Coordinates of C-alpha atoms and ligand atoms in Angstrom, one line a residue:
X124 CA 108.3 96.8 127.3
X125 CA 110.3 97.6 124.2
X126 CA 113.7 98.8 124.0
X127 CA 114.5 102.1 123.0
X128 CA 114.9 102.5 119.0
X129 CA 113.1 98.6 118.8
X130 CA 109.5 99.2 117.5
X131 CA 107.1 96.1 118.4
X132 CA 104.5 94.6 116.4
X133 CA 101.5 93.5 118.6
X134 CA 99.1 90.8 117.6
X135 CA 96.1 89.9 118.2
X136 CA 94.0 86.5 117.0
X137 CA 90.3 87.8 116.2
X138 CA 89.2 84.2 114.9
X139 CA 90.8 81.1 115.8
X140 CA 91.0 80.2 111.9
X141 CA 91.0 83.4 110.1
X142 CA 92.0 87.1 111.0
X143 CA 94.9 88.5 112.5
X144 CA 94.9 92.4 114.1
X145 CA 98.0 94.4 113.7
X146 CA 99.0 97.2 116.6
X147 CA 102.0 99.0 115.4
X148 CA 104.0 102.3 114.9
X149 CA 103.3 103.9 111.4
X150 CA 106.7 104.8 110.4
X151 CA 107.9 101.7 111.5
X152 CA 105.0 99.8 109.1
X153 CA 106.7 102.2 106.3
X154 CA 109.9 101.8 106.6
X155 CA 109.5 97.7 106.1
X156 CA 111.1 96.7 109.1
X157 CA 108.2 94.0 109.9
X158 CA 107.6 93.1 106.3
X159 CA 109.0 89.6 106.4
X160 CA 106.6 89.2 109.4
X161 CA 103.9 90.8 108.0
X162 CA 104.2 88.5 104.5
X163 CA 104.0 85.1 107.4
X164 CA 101.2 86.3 109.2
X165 CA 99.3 87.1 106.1
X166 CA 99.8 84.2 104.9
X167 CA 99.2 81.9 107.7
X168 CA 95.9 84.2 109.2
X169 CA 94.3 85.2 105.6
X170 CA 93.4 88.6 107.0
X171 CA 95.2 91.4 109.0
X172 CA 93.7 94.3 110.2
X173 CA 95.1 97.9 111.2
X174 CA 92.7 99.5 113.2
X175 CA 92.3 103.5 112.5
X176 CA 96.1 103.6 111.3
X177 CA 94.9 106.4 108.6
X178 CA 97.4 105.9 105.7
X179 CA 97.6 108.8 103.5
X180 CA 97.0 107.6 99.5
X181 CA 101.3 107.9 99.3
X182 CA 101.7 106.0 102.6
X183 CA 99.8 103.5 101.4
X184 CA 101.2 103.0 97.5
X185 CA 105.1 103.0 100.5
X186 CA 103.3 100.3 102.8
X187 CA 101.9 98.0 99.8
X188 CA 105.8 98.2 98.1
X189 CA 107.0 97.3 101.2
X190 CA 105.3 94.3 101.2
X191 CA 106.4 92.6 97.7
X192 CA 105.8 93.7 93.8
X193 CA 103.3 96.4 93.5
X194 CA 100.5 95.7 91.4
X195 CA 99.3 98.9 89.6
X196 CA 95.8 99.1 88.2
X197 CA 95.1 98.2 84.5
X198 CA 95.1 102.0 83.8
X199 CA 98.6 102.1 85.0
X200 CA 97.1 104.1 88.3
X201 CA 98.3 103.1 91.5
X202 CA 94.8 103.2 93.7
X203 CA 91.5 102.4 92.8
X204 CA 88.8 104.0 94.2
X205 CA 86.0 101.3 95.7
X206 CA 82.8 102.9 95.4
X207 CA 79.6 102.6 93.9
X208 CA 79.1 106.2 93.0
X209 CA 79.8 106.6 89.6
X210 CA 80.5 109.7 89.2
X211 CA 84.0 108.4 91.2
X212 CA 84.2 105.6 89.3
X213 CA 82.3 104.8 86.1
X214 CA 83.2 101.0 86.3
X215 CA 81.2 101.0 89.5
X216 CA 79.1 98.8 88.3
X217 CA 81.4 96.1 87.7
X218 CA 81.3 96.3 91.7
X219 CA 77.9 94.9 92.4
X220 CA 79.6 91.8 91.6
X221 CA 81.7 92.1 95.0
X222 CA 78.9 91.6 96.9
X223 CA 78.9 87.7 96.0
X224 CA 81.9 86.0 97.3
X225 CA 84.9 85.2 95.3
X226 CA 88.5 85.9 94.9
X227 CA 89.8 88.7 93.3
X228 CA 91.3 88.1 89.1
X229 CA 90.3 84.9 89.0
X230 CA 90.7 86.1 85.2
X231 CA 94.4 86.1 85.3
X232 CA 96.9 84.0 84.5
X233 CA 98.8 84.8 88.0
X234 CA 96.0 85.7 90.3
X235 CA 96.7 89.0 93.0
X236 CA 98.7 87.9 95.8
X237 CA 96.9 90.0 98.1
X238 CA 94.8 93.4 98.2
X239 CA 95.1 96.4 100.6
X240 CA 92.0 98.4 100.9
X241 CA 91.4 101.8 103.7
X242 CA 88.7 103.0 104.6
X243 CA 87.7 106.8 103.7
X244 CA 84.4 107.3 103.5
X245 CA 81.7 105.1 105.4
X246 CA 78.0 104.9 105.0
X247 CA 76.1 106.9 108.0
X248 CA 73.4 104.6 108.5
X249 CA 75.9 101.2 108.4
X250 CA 76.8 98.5 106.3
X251 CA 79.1 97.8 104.4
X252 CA 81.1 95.5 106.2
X253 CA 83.5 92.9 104.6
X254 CA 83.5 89.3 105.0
X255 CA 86.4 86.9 104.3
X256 CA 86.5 83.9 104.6
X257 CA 89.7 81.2 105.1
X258 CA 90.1 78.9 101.7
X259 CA 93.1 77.2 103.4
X260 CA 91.4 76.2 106.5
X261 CA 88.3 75.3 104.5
X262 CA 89.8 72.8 102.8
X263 CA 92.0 71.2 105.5
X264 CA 88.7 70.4 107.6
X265 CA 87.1 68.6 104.6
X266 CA 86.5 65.2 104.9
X267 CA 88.8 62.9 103.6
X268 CA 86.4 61.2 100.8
X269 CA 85.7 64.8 99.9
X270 CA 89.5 65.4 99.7
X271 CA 89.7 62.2 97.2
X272 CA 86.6 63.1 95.6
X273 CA 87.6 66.7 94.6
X274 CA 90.9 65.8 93.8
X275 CA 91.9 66.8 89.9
X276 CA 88.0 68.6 89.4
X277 CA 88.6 72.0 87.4
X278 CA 86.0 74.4 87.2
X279 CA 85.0 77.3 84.3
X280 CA 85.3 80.3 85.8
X281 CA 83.8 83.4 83.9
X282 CA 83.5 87.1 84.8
X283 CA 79.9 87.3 83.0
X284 CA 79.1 84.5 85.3
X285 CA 78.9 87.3 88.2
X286 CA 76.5 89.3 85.9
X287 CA 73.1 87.1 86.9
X288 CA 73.8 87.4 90.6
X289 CA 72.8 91.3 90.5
X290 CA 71.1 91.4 86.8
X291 CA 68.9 87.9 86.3
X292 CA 67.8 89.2 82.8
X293 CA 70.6 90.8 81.7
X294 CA 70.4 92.8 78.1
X295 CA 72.6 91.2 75.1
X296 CA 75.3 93.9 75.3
X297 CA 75.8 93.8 78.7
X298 CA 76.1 89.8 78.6
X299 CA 78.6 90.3 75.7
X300 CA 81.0 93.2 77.2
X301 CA 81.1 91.1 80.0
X302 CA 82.1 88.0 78.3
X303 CA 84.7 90.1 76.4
X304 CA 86.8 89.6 80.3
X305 CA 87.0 86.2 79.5
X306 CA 86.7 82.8 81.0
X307 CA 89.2 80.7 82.8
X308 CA 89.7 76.5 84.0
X309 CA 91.0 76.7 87.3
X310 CA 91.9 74.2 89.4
X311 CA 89.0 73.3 92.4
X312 CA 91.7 72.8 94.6
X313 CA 94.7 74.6 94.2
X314 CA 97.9 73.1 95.4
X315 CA 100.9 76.0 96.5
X316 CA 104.3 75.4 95.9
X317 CA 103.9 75.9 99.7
X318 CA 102.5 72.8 99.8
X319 CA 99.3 74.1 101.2
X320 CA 95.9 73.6 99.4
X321 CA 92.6 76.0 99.2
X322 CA 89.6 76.1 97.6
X323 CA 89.0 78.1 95.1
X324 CA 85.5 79.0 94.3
X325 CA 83.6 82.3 94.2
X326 CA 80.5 83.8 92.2
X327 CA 82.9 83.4 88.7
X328 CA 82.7 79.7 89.0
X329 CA 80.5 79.0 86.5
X330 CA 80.3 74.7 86.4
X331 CA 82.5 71.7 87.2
X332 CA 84.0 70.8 84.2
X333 CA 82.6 67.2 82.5
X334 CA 80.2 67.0 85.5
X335 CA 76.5 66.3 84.9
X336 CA 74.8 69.7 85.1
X337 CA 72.8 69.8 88.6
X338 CA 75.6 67.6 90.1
X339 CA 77.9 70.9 89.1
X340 CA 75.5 73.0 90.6
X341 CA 75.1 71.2 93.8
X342 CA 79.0 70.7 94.8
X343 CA 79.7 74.5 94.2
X344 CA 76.9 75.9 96.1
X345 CA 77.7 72.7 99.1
X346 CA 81.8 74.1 99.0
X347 CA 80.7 77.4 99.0
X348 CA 78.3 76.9 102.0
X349 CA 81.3 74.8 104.0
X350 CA 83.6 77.3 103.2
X351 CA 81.5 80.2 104.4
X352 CA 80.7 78.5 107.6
X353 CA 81.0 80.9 111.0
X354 CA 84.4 79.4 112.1
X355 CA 86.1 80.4 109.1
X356 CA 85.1 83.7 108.3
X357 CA 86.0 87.2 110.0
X358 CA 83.8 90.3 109.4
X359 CA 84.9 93.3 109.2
X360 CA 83.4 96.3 110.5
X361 CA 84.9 99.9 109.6
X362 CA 86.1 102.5 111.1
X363 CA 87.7 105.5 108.9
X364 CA 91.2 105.1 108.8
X365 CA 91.1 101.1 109.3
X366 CA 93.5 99.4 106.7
X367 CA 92.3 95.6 106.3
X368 CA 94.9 93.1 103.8
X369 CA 94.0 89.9 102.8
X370 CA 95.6 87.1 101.3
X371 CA 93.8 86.9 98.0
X372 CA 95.4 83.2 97.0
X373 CA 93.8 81.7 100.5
X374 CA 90.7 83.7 101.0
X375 CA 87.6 84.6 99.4
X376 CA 85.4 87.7 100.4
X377 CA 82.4 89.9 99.7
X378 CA 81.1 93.5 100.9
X379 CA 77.8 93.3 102.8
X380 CA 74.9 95.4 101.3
X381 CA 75.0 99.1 101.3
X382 CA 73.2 102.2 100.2
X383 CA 74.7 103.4 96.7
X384 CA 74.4 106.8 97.1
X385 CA 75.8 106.5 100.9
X386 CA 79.6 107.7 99.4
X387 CA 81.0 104.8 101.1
X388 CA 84.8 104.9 99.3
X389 CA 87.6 102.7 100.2
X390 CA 90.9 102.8 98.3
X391 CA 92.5 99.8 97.2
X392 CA 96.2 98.9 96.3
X393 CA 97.4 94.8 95.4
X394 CA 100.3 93.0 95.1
X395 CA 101.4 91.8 92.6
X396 CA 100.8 87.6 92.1
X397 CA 103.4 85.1 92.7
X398 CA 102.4 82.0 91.5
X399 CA 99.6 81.0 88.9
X400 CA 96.5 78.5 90.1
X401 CA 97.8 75.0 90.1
Ligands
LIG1 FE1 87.1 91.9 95.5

């Protein structure tokens, strides 16, 4: 039972390897007092989940700047609106890439630390749900030759790369103003300062650098397939009012089909990164 004034946090395991669910008192959440608990947990589960808590926008900017640096959007907004309706949001369509697995700004130099998205709006007739899956724990249960073997391999990753998952003959423009994001050599596995490695794949990795064409292919779509296995991913299934955060520098994820004029609108805020891919 807790004491009086002491506000608990209670936990619950909803994977063994990945996903973490949070019970705890709202005010207590923004007020910071289980931040250094929260940043652990996140860390070491990939995923944490706050069933039906219902931020407000405001409480949620409070909660994420509780949590480390805020990351504000590229238009210098706080919240960005996940939807595909474009009359919300007339990038939508960048979002069909988020259907495909990856990680989020595998663009930038620092790479998110982690994202916070509620739900507000959900599709009536379902889906929708968000996978993530567990990088970390990915990795550690490779085999040791494939350890060795992947050891120093850095792949191309390119935003335009995304573009053929939804749009197989895409038109010149559209190829271009997406190459215009850019494209990045990342590390296959990335090392933390933590000491900890994950994977780092996702529907922007593009080839294995200086690796024989099919070969490329072959490894990215075999890690990928490993890493996606059952045991290390969680599914989530919303409710309104759920608030879900992942780790974005240890998981990967992807929104399951849904119907794009079914307003389904989630609000997202991020942290800010703390260390680059190495
Ligand atoms: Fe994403």
């Amino acid at each position: 039972m807790a004491l009086p004034g002491v506000t608990a946090l209670r936990t619950r395991d909803l994977k063994p390897r990945i996903g973490t669910e949070i019970l705890a008192d709202k005010a207590a959440l923004l007020s910071g007092e289980h931040a250094d608990t929260l940043r652990e947990l996140l860390e070491q589960r990939g995923v944490l989940v706050f069933p039906e808590i219902g931020l407000t926008d405001d409480e949620q900017v409070a909660f994420t700047e509780t949590l480390g640096a805020f990351a504000p959007e590229r238009t210098g907004e706080k919240l960005y609106n996940v939807t595909l309706d474009t009359n919300v949001n007339s990038s939508a369509d960048y979002l069909k890439g988020s259907l495909y697995w990856h990680i989020d700004g595998t663009m930038n130099e620092v790479p998110i630390r982690a994202s916070l998205l509620s739900s507000r709006v959900l599709p009536a007739d379902g889906g929708g749900d968000t996978e993530f899956c567990n990088t970390y724990a990915a990795y550690d249960a490779l085999g040791d030759d494939d350890k060795v073997a992947l050891d120093g391999l850095t792949v191309m990753h390119s935003a335009w790369n995304t573009l053929f998952y939804f749009e197989p003959e895409p038109e010149l423009t559209h190829l271009r103003k997406m190459m215009r994001i850019g494209d990045k050599e990342l590390p296959l596995v990335w090392t933390h300062k933590s000491g900890r490695k994950s994977l780092v794949l996702g529907c922007t990795a593009r080839h294995v650098v200086d690796t024989d064409y099919r070969r490329s292919a072959e490894l990215l779509v075999r890690l990928r397939d490993w890493a996606t296995q059952p045991e290390f991913v969680y599914r989530h299934q919303w409710s309104v009012g759920d608030l879900v955060i992942w780790d974005n520098t240890g998981t990967m994820h992807r929104a399951m089909p849904y119907d794009p004029d079914s307003g389904r609108l989630l609000t997202r805020t991020k942290l800010e990164g703390e260390e680059s891919f190495a």
